[in-house]
Amino acid sequence: MPEYLASGVYVEEMSIQPKPIEGVPTGTTGFIGPCHKGPIKRATLVTSLADFKRRYGSGRTLRLEGGAVSPNYTWHAVHAFFKEGGRRLYVARVPRWQARDGENALKCFETIEEISIVAAPGSTFEHEDGGTGTAIATALIEHVERMRYRFGNGPSSPCRP
């Protein structure tokens, strides 16, 4: 604020250092994927692995709708997220890995502005039709582009010897 010393003369002290850039939170993540139990068609905030287990079940192998058996990639990703210091995670459960289910789960994240990273762990695991993983990856990319300020950790093809 200027200090008035005389009529028409005043002194204003200014810092010569630039103002620091204000940080933005990047710690809230969203995962979509199948789980043993829990709500479908909505995203739920979980703040610990114990919280995830209560709502979505354990890390044991999944039997998806239609009878397919799959490792529980969602649980393993949640476990790693909290082990590495993550604190806020939204989970949108899908009943099976189908493109439409992935798209619907990502829509659940659109109203949650604090999410900065989204992922679909395990979405490319041995799909019989061969195109499901690609469709989910495309949906993830489209979601990130539409939301503008999100980073997508997209699925990759499984490594085979």
mmCIF file with all atom_site columns, C-alpha atoms in Angstrom:
data_model
loop_
_atom_site.group_PDB
_atom_site.id
_atom_site.type_symbol
_atom_site.label_atom_id
_atom_site.label_alt_id
_atom_site.label_comp_id
_atom_site.label_asym_id
_atom_site.label_entity_id
_atom_site.label_seq_id
_atom_site.pdbx_PDB_ins_code
_atom_site.Cartn_x
_atom_site.Cartn_y
_atom_site.Cartn_z
_atom_site.occupancy
_atom_site.B_iso_or_equiv
_atom_site.pdbx_formal_charge
_atom_site.auth_seq_id
_atom_site.auth_comp_id
_atom_site.auth_asym_id
_atom_site.auth_atom_id
_atom_site.pdbx_PDB_model_num
ATOM 1   C CA . MET A 1 1   ? 0.000   0.000   0.000   1.00 0.00 ? 1   MET A CA 1
ATOM 2   C CA . PRO A 1 2   ? 1.468   3.388   -0.912  1.00 0.00 ? 2   PRO A CA 1
ATOM 3   C CA . GLU A 1 3   ? 2.571   5.749   1.822   1.00 0.00 ? 3   GLU A CA 1
ATOM 4   C CA . TYR A 1 4   ? 1.643   9.387   1.144   1.00 0.00 ? 4   TYR A CA 1
ATOM 5   C CA . LEU A 1 5   ? 4.479   11.761  2.141   1.00 0.00 ? 5   LEU A CA 1
ATOM 6   C CA . ALA A 1 6   ? 3.383   15.005  0.482   1.00 0.00 ? 6   ALA A CA 1
ATOM 7   C CA . SER A 1 7   ? 0.879   16.223  -2.033  1.00 0.00 ? 7   SER A CA 1
ATOM 8   C CA . GLY A 1 8   ? 1.539   14.329  -5.286  1.00 0.00 ? 8   GLY A CA 1
ATOM 9   C CA . VAL A 1 9   ? 4.501   12.391  -3.831  1.00 0.00 ? 9   VAL A CA 1
ATOM 10  C CA . TYR A 1 10  ? 4.208   8.901   -2.435  1.00 0.00 ? 10  TYR A CA 1
ATOM 11  C CA . VAL A 1 11  ? 6.397   5.836   -1.914  1.00 0.00 ? 11  VAL A CA 1
ATOM 12  C CA . GLU A 1 12  ? 5.398   2.267   -2.621  1.00 0.00 ? 12  GLU A CA 1
ATOM 13  C CA . GLU A 1 13  ? 7.760   -0.568  -1.737  1.00 0.00 ? 13  GLU A CA 1
ATOM 14  C CA . MET A 1 14  ? 7.674   -3.564  -4.044  1.00 0.00 ? 14  MET A CA 1
ATOM 15  C CA . SER A 1 15  ? 9.397   -6.914  -3.784  1.00 0.00 ? 15  SER A CA 1
ATOM 16  C CA . ILE A 1 16  ? 11.850  -7.622  -6.579  1.00 0.00 ? 16  ILE A CA 1
ATOM 17  C CA . GLN A 1 17  ? 11.384  -11.363 -6.188  1.00 0.00 ? 17  GLN A CA 1
ATOM 18  C CA . PRO A 1 18  ? 8.745   -12.998 -8.341  1.00 0.00 ? 18  PRO A CA 1
ATOM 19  C CA . LYS A 1 19  ? 5.683   -14.294 -6.577  1.00 0.00 ? 19  LYS A CA 1
ATOM 20  C CA . PRO A 1 20  ? 5.754   -18.063 -6.124  1.00 0.00 ? 20  PRO A CA 1
ATOM 21  C CA . ILE A 1 21  ? 3.584   -20.113 -8.424  1.00 0.00 ? 21  ILE A CA 1
ATOM 22  C CA . GLU A 1 22  ? 0.600   -21.368 -6.537  1.00 0.00 ? 22  GLU A CA 1
ATOM 23  C CA . GLY A 1 23  ? 0.510   -25.141 -6.333  1.00 0.00 ? 23  GLY A CA 1
ATOM 24  C CA . VAL A 1 24  ? -2.429  -27.211 -7.463  1.00 0.00 ? 24  VAL A CA 1
ATOM 25  C CA . PRO A 1 25  ? -3.291  -30.575 -5.969  1.00 0.00 ? 25  PRO A CA 1
ATOM 26  C CA . THR A 1 26  ? -2.336  -33.641 -8.021  1.00 0.00 ? 26  THR A CA 1
ATOM 27  C CA . GLY A 1 27  ? -2.905  -36.240 -5.355  1.00 0.00 ? 27  GLY A CA 1
ATOM 28  C CA . THR A 1 28  ? -6.441  -37.379 -6.137  1.00 0.00 ? 28  THR A CA 1
ATOM 29  C CA . THR A 1 29  ? -6.635  -40.308 -8.513  1.00 0.00 ? 29  THR A CA 1
ATOM 30  C CA . GLY A 1 30  ? -9.482  -42.255 -10.081 1.00 0.00 ? 30  GLY A CA 1
ATOM 31  C CA . PHE A 1 31  ? -9.346  -45.982 -10.898 1.00 0.00 ? 31  PHE A CA 1
ATOM 32  C CA . ILE A 1 32  ? -11.919 -47.900 -12.884 1.00 0.00 ? 32  ILE A CA 1
ATOM 33  C CA . GLY A 1 33  ? -12.024 -51.672 -12.738 1.00 0.00 ? 33  GLY A CA 1
ATOM 34  C CA . PRO A 1 34  ? -13.804 -54.822 -11.641 1.00 0.00 ? 34  PRO A CA 1
ATOM 35  C CA . CYS A 1 35  ? -13.979 -55.715 -7.943  1.00 0.00 ? 35  CYS A CA 1
ATOM 36  C CA . HIS A 1 36  ? -15.678 -58.411 -5.843  1.00 0.00 ? 36  HIS A CA 1
ATOM 37  C CA . LYS A 1 37  ? -18.428 -56.123 -4.597  1.00 0.00 ? 37  LYS A CA 1
ATOM 38  C CA . GLY A 1 38  ? -19.373 -52.479 -4.264  1.00 0.00 ? 38  GLY A CA 1
ATOM 39  C CA . PRO A 1 39  ? -21.444 -49.882 -6.072  1.00 0.00 ? 39  PRO A CA 1
ATOM 40  C CA . ILE A 1 40  ? -21.632 -49.727 -9.861  1.00 0.00 ? 40  ILE A CA 1
ATOM 41  C CA . LYS A 1 41  ? -22.463 -46.536 -11.788 1.00 0.00 ? 41  LYS A CA 1
ATOM 42  C CA . ARG A 1 42  ? -20.937 -44.229 -9.192  1.00 0.00 ? 42  ARG A CA 1
ATOM 43  C CA . ALA A 1 43  ? -17.506 -43.264 -7.957  1.00 0.00 ? 43  ALA A CA 1
ATOM 44  C CA . THR A 1 44  ? -16.672 -43.696 -4.287  1.00 0.00 ? 44  THR A CA 1
ATOM 45  C CA . LEU A 1 45  ? -13.860 -42.015 -2.371  1.00 0.00 ? 45  LEU A CA 1
ATOM 46  C CA . VAL A 1 46  ? -11.553 -44.404 -0.509  1.00 0.00 ? 46  VAL A CA 1
ATOM 47  C CA . THR A 1 47  ? -8.754  -43.198 1.742   1.00 0.00 ? 47  THR A CA 1
ATOM 48  C CA . SER A 1 48  ? -6.984  -46.448 2.688   1.00 0.00 ? 48  SER A CA 1
ATOM 49  C CA . LEU A 1 49  ? -6.578  -50.042 1.580   1.00 0.00 ? 49  LEU A CA 1
ATOM 50  C CA . ALA A 1 50  ? -8.742  -51.126 4.532   1.00 0.00 ? 50  ALA A CA 1
ATOM 51  C CA . ASP A 1 51  ? -11.471 -48.751 3.328   1.00 0.00 ? 51  ASP A CA 1
ATOM 52  C CA . PHE A 1 52  ? -11.216 -50.251 -0.171  1.00 0.00 ? 52  PHE A CA 1
ATOM 53  C CA . LYS A 1 53  ? -11.445 -53.818 1.201   1.00 0.00 ? 53  LYS A CA 1
ATOM 54  C CA . ARG A 1 54  ? -14.577 -52.934 3.208   1.00 0.00 ? 54  ARG A CA 1
ATOM 55  C CA . ARG A 1 55  ? -16.331 -51.466 0.168   1.00 0.00 ? 55  ARG A CA 1
ATOM 56  C CA . TYR A 1 56  ? -14.965 -53.494 -2.754  1.00 0.00 ? 56  TYR A CA 1
ATOM 57  C CA . GLY A 1 57  ? -13.500 -56.723 -1.366  1.00 0.00 ? 57  GLY A CA 1
ATOM 58  C CA . SER A 1 58  ? -10.116 -58.405 -1.139  1.00 0.00 ? 58  SER A CA 1
ATOM 59  C CA . GLY A 1 59  ? -7.329  -59.021 -3.624  1.00 0.00 ? 59  GLY A CA 1
ATOM 60  C CA . ARG A 1 60  ? -8.242  -62.615 -4.429  1.00 0.00 ? 60  ARG A CA 1
ATOM 61  C CA . THR A 1 61  ? -8.890  -63.658 -8.043  1.00 0.00 ? 61  THR A CA 1
ATOM 62  C CA . LEU A 1 62  ? -12.077 -62.297 -9.622  1.00 0.00 ? 62  LEU A CA 1
ATOM 63  C CA . ARG A 1 63  ? -14.846 -64.176 -11.351 1.00 0.00 ? 63  ARG A CA 1
ATOM 64  C CA . LEU A 1 64  ? -16.386 -61.583 -13.644 1.00 0.00 ? 64  LEU A CA 1
ATOM 65  C CA . GLU A 1 65  ? -19.906 -61.484 -15.069 1.00 0.00 ? 65  GLU A CA 1
ATOM 66  C CA . GLY A 1 66  ? -20.012 -64.061 -17.824 1.00 0.00 ? 66  GLY A CA 1
ATOM 67  C CA . GLY A 1 67  ? -17.737 -66.419 -15.879 1.00 0.00 ? 67  GLY A CA 1
ATOM 68  C CA . ALA A 1 68  ? -14.332 -65.083 -16.936 1.00 0.00 ? 68  ALA A CA 1
ATOM 69  C CA . VAL A 1 69  ? -11.570 -65.382 -14.330 1.00 0.00 ? 69  VAL A CA 1
ATOM 70  C CA . SER A 1 70  ? -9.130  -62.498 -13.895 1.00 0.00 ? 70  SER A CA 1
ATOM 71  C CA . PRO A 1 71  ? -6.424  -61.385 -11.492 1.00 0.00 ? 71  PRO A CA 1
ATOM 72  C CA . ASN A 1 72  ? -7.686  -58.541 -9.304  1.00 0.00 ? 72  ASN A CA 1
ATOM 73  C CA . TYR A 1 73  ? -5.671  -55.765 -10.931 1.00 0.00 ? 73  TYR A CA 1
ATOM 74  C CA . THR A 1 74  ? -7.819  -53.067 -9.332  1.00 0.00 ? 74  THR A CA 1
ATOM 75  C CA . TRP A 1 75  ? -6.992  -54.268 -5.810  1.00 0.00 ? 75  TRP A CA 1
ATOM 76  C CA . HIS A 1 76  ? -3.275  -54.528 -6.665  1.00 0.00 ? 76  HIS A CA 1
ATOM 77  C CA . ALA A 1 77  ? -3.273  -50.990 -8.096  1.00 0.00 ? 77  ALA A CA 1
ATOM 78  C CA . VAL A 1 78  ? -5.081  -49.661 -5.002  1.00 0.00 ? 78  VAL A CA 1
ATOM 79  C CA . HIS A 1 79  ? -2.599  -51.487 -2.759  1.00 0.00 ? 79  HIS A CA 1
ATOM 80  C CA . ALA A 1 80  ? 0.352   -49.905 -4.617  1.00 0.00 ? 80  ALA A CA 1
ATOM 81  C CA . PHE A 1 81  ? -1.326  -46.467 -4.610  1.00 0.00 ? 81  PHE A CA 1
ATOM 82  C CA . PHE A 1 82  ? -1.627  -46.368 -0.829  1.00 0.00 ? 82  PHE A CA 1
ATOM 83  C CA . LYS A 1 83  ? 1.723   -48.088 -0.228  1.00 0.00 ? 83  LYS A CA 1
ATOM 84  C CA . GLU A 1 84  ? 3.421   -45.329 -2.255  1.00 0.00 ? 84  GLU A CA 1
ATOM 85  C CA . GLY A 1 85  ? 1.787   -42.589 -0.197  1.00 0.00 ? 85  GLY A CA 1
ATOM 86  C CA . GLY A 1 86  ? -1.460  -41.923 -2.060  1.00 0.00 ? 86  GLY A CA 1
ATOM 87  C CA . ARG A 1 87  ? -4.237  -40.512 0.103   1.00 0.00 ? 87  ARG A CA 1
ATOM 88  C CA . ARG A 1 88  ? -7.360  -39.862 -1.967  1.00 0.00 ? 88  ARG A CA 1
ATOM 89  C CA . LEU A 1 89  ? -8.632  -42.343 -4.522  1.00 0.00 ? 89  LEU A CA 1
ATOM 90  C CA . TYR A 1 90  ? -11.971 -42.543 -6.272  1.00 0.00 ? 90  TYR A CA 1
ATOM 91  C CA . VAL A 1 91  ? -13.017 -45.987 -7.487  1.00 0.00 ? 91  VAL A CA 1
ATOM 92  C CA . ALA A 1 92  ? -15.668 -46.640 -10.123 1.00 0.00 ? 92  ALA A CA 1
ATOM 93  C CA . ARG A 1 93  ? -16.387 -50.361 -10.287 1.00 0.00 ? 93  ARG A CA 1
ATOM 94  C CA . VAL A 1 94  ? -17.221 -52.110 -13.548 1.00 0.00 ? 94  VAL A CA 1
ATOM 95  C CA . PRO A 1 95  ? -18.944 -55.531 -13.648 1.00 0.00 ? 95  PRO A CA 1
ATOM 96  C CA . ARG A 1 96  ? -16.639 -56.731 -16.465 1.00 0.00 ? 96  ARG A CA 1
ATOM 97  C CA . TRP A 1 97  ? -14.114 -55.292 -18.894 1.00 0.00 ? 97  TRP A CA 1
ATOM 98  C CA . GLN A 1 98  ? -16.343 -54.119 -21.713 1.00 0.00 ? 98  GLN A CA 1
ATOM 99  C CA . ALA A 1 99  ? -15.936 -50.833 -23.580 1.00 0.00 ? 99  ALA A CA 1
ATOM 100 C CA . ARG A 1 100 ? -19.393 -49.545 -22.573 1.00 0.00 ? 100 ARG A CA 1
ATOM 101 C CA . ASP A 1 101 ? -18.779 -50.345 -18.886 1.00 0.00 ? 101 ASP A CA 1
ATOM 102 C CA . GLY A 1 102 ? -15.444 -48.497 -19.006 1.00 0.00 ? 102 GLY A CA 1
ATOM 103 C CA . GLU A 1 103 ? -17.050 -45.458 -20.637 1.00 0.00 ? 103 GLU A CA 1
ATOM 104 C CA . ASN A 1 104 ? -19.826 -45.395 -18.021 1.00 0.00 ? 104 ASN A CA 1
ATOM 105 C CA . ALA A 1 105 ? -17.314 -45.656 -15.170 1.00 0.00 ? 105 ALA A CA 1
ATOM 106 C CA . LEU A 1 106 ? -15.278 -42.752 -16.576 1.00 0.00 ? 106 LEU A CA 1
ATOM 107 C CA . LYS A 1 107 ? -18.461 -40.656 -16.772 1.00 0.00 ? 107 LYS A CA 1
ATOM 108 C CA . CYS A 1 108 ? -18.755 -41.066 -12.985 1.00 0.00 ? 108 CYS A CA 1
ATOM 109 C CA . PHE A 1 109 ? -15.497 -39.090 -12.660 1.00 0.00 ? 109 PHE A CA 1
ATOM 110 C CA . GLU A 1 110 ? -16.652 -36.123 -14.756 1.00 0.00 ? 110 GLU A CA 1
ATOM 111 C CA . THR A 1 111 ? -18.357 -34.351 -11.855 1.00 0.00 ? 111 THR A CA 1
ATOM 112 C CA . ILE A 1 112 ? -15.393 -34.826 -9.490  1.00 0.00 ? 112 ILE A CA 1
ATOM 113 C CA . GLU A 1 113 ? -13.111 -31.896 -10.272 1.00 0.00 ? 113 GLU A CA 1
ATOM 114 C CA . GLU A 1 114 ? -10.354 -32.837 -7.813  1.00 0.00 ? 114 GLU A CA 1
ATOM 115 C CA . ILE A 1 115 ? -9.358  -35.955 -9.767  1.00 0.00 ? 115 ILE A CA 1
ATOM 116 C CA . SER A 1 116 ? -6.132  -35.264 -11.640 1.00 0.00 ? 116 SER A CA 1
ATOM 117 C CA . ILE A 1 117 ? -5.058  -38.772 -12.692 1.00 0.00 ? 117 ILE A CA 1
ATOM 118 C CA . VAL A 1 118 ? -7.210  -41.602 -14.057 1.00 0.00 ? 118 VAL A CA 1
ATOM 119 C CA . ALA A 1 119 ? -6.295  -45.212 -14.766 1.00 0.00 ? 119 ALA A CA 1
ATOM 120 C CA . ALA A 1 120 ? -7.860  -48.526 -15.743 1.00 0.00 ? 120 ALA A CA 1
ATOM 121 C CA . PRO A 1 121 ? -5.506  -51.121 -14.243 1.00 0.00 ? 121 PRO A CA 1
ATOM 122 C CA . GLY A 1 122 ? -5.720  -54.509 -15.927 1.00 0.00 ? 122 GLY A CA 1
ATOM 123 C CA . SER A 1 123 ? -8.036  -53.434 -18.716 1.00 0.00 ? 123 SER A CA 1
ATOM 124 C CA . THR A 1 124 ? -5.916  -55.137 -21.393 1.00 0.00 ? 124 THR A CA 1
ATOM 125 C CA . PHE A 1 125 ? -5.629  -58.511 -19.658 1.00 0.00 ? 125 PHE A CA 1
ATOM 126 C CA . GLU A 1 126 ? -6.254  -61.364 -22.147 1.00 0.00 ? 126 GLU A CA 1
ATOM 127 C CA . HIS A 1 127 ? -9.493  -60.252 -23.770 1.00 0.00 ? 127 HIS A CA 1
ATOM 128 C CA . GLU A 1 128 ? -10.939 -62.850 -26.117 1.00 0.00 ? 128 GLU A CA 1
ATOM 129 C CA . ASP A 1 129 ? -12.225 -60.273 -28.602 1.00 0.00 ? 129 ASP A CA 1
ATOM 130 C CA . GLY A 1 130 ? -8.874  -58.513 -28.861 1.00 0.00 ? 130 GLY A CA 1
ATOM 131 C CA . GLY A 1 131 ? -10.426 -55.051 -29.182 1.00 0.00 ? 131 GLY A CA 1
ATOM 132 C CA . THR A 1 132 ? -11.742 -54.416 -25.667 1.00 0.00 ? 132 THR A CA 1
ATOM 133 C CA . GLY A 1 133 ? -8.434  -53.159 -24.266 1.00 0.00 ? 133 GLY A CA 1
ATOM 134 C CA . THR A 1 134 ? -8.047  -50.770 -27.201 1.00 0.00 ? 134 THR A CA 1
ATOM 135 C CA . ALA A 1 135 ? -11.608 -49.488 -26.770 1.00 0.00 ? 135 ALA A CA 1
ATOM 136 C CA . ILE A 1 136 ? -11.053 -48.859 -23.058 1.00 0.00 ? 136 ILE A CA 1
ATOM 137 C CA . ALA A 1 137 ? -7.754  -47.082 -23.787 1.00 0.00 ? 137 ALA A CA 1
ATOM 138 C CA . THR A 1 138 ? -9.556  -44.911 -26.350 1.00 0.00 ? 138 THR A CA 1
ATOM 139 C CA . ALA A 1 139 ? -12.302 -44.088 -23.837 1.00 0.00 ? 139 ALA A CA 1
ATOM 140 C CA . LEU A 1 140 ? -9.635  -43.163 -21.265 1.00 0.00 ? 140 LEU A CA 1
ATOM 141 C CA . ILE A 1 141 ? -7.873  -40.842 -23.725 1.00 0.00 ? 141 ILE A CA 1
ATOM 142 C CA . GLU A 1 142 ? -11.162 -39.220 -24.762 1.00 0.00 ? 142 GLU A CA 1
ATOM 143 C CA . HIS A 1 143 ? -12.063 -38.671 -21.097 1.00 0.00 ? 143 HIS A CA 1
ATOM 144 C CA . VAL A 1 144 ? -8.720  -37.002 -20.345 1.00 0.00 ? 144 VAL A CA 1
ATOM 145 C CA . GLU A 1 145 ? -8.985  -34.774 -23.427 1.00 0.00 ? 145 GLU A CA 1
ATOM 146 C CA . ARG A 1 146 ? -12.556 -33.776 -22.556 1.00 0.00 ? 146 ARG A CA 1
ATOM 147 C CA . MET A 1 147 ? -11.678 -32.990 -18.930 1.00 0.00 ? 147 MET A CA 1
ATOM 148 C CA . ARG A 1 148 ? -8.543  -31.036 -20.020 1.00 0.00 ? 148 ARG A CA 1
ATOM 149 C CA . TYR A 1 149 ? -6.687  -30.962 -16.691 1.00 0.00 ? 149 TYR A CA 1
ATOM 150 C CA . ARG A 1 150 ? -6.284  -34.680 -16.134 1.00 0.00 ? 150 ARG A CA 1
ATOM 151 C CA . PHE A 1 151 ? -3.529  -37.136 -16.804 1.00 0.00 ? 151 PHE A CA 1
ATOM 152 C CA . GLY A 1 152 ? -4.430  -40.599 -18.032 1.00 0.00 ? 152 GLY A CA 1
ATOM 153 C CA . ASN A 1 153 ? -2.373  -43.619 -17.105 1.00 0.00 ? 153 ASN A CA 1
ATOM 154 C CA . GLY A 1 154 ? -3.469  -45.748 -19.992 1.00 0.00 ? 154 GLY A CA 1
ATOM 155 C CA . PRO A 1 155 ? -3.361  -49.494 -20.252 1.00 0.00 ? 155 PRO A CA 1
ATOM 156 C CA . SER A 1 156 ? -0.544  -51.145 -22.123 1.00 0.00 ? 156 SER A CA 1
ATOM 157 C CA . SER A 1 157 ? -0.414  -54.430 -23.921 1.00 0.00 ? 157 SER A CA 1
ATOM 158 C CA . PRO A 1 158 ? 0.613   -57.371 -21.778 1.00 0.00 ? 158 PRO A CA 1
ATOM 159 C CA . CYS A 1 159 ? 4.170   -58.548 -22.344 1.00 0.00 ? 159 CYS A CA 1
ATOM 160 C CA . ARG A 1 160 ? 4.479   -62.037 -23.752 1.00 0.00 ? 160 ARG A CA 1
ATOM 161 C CA . PRO A 1 161 ? 7.740   -63.986 -24.038 1.00 0.00 ? 161 PRO A CA 1
#
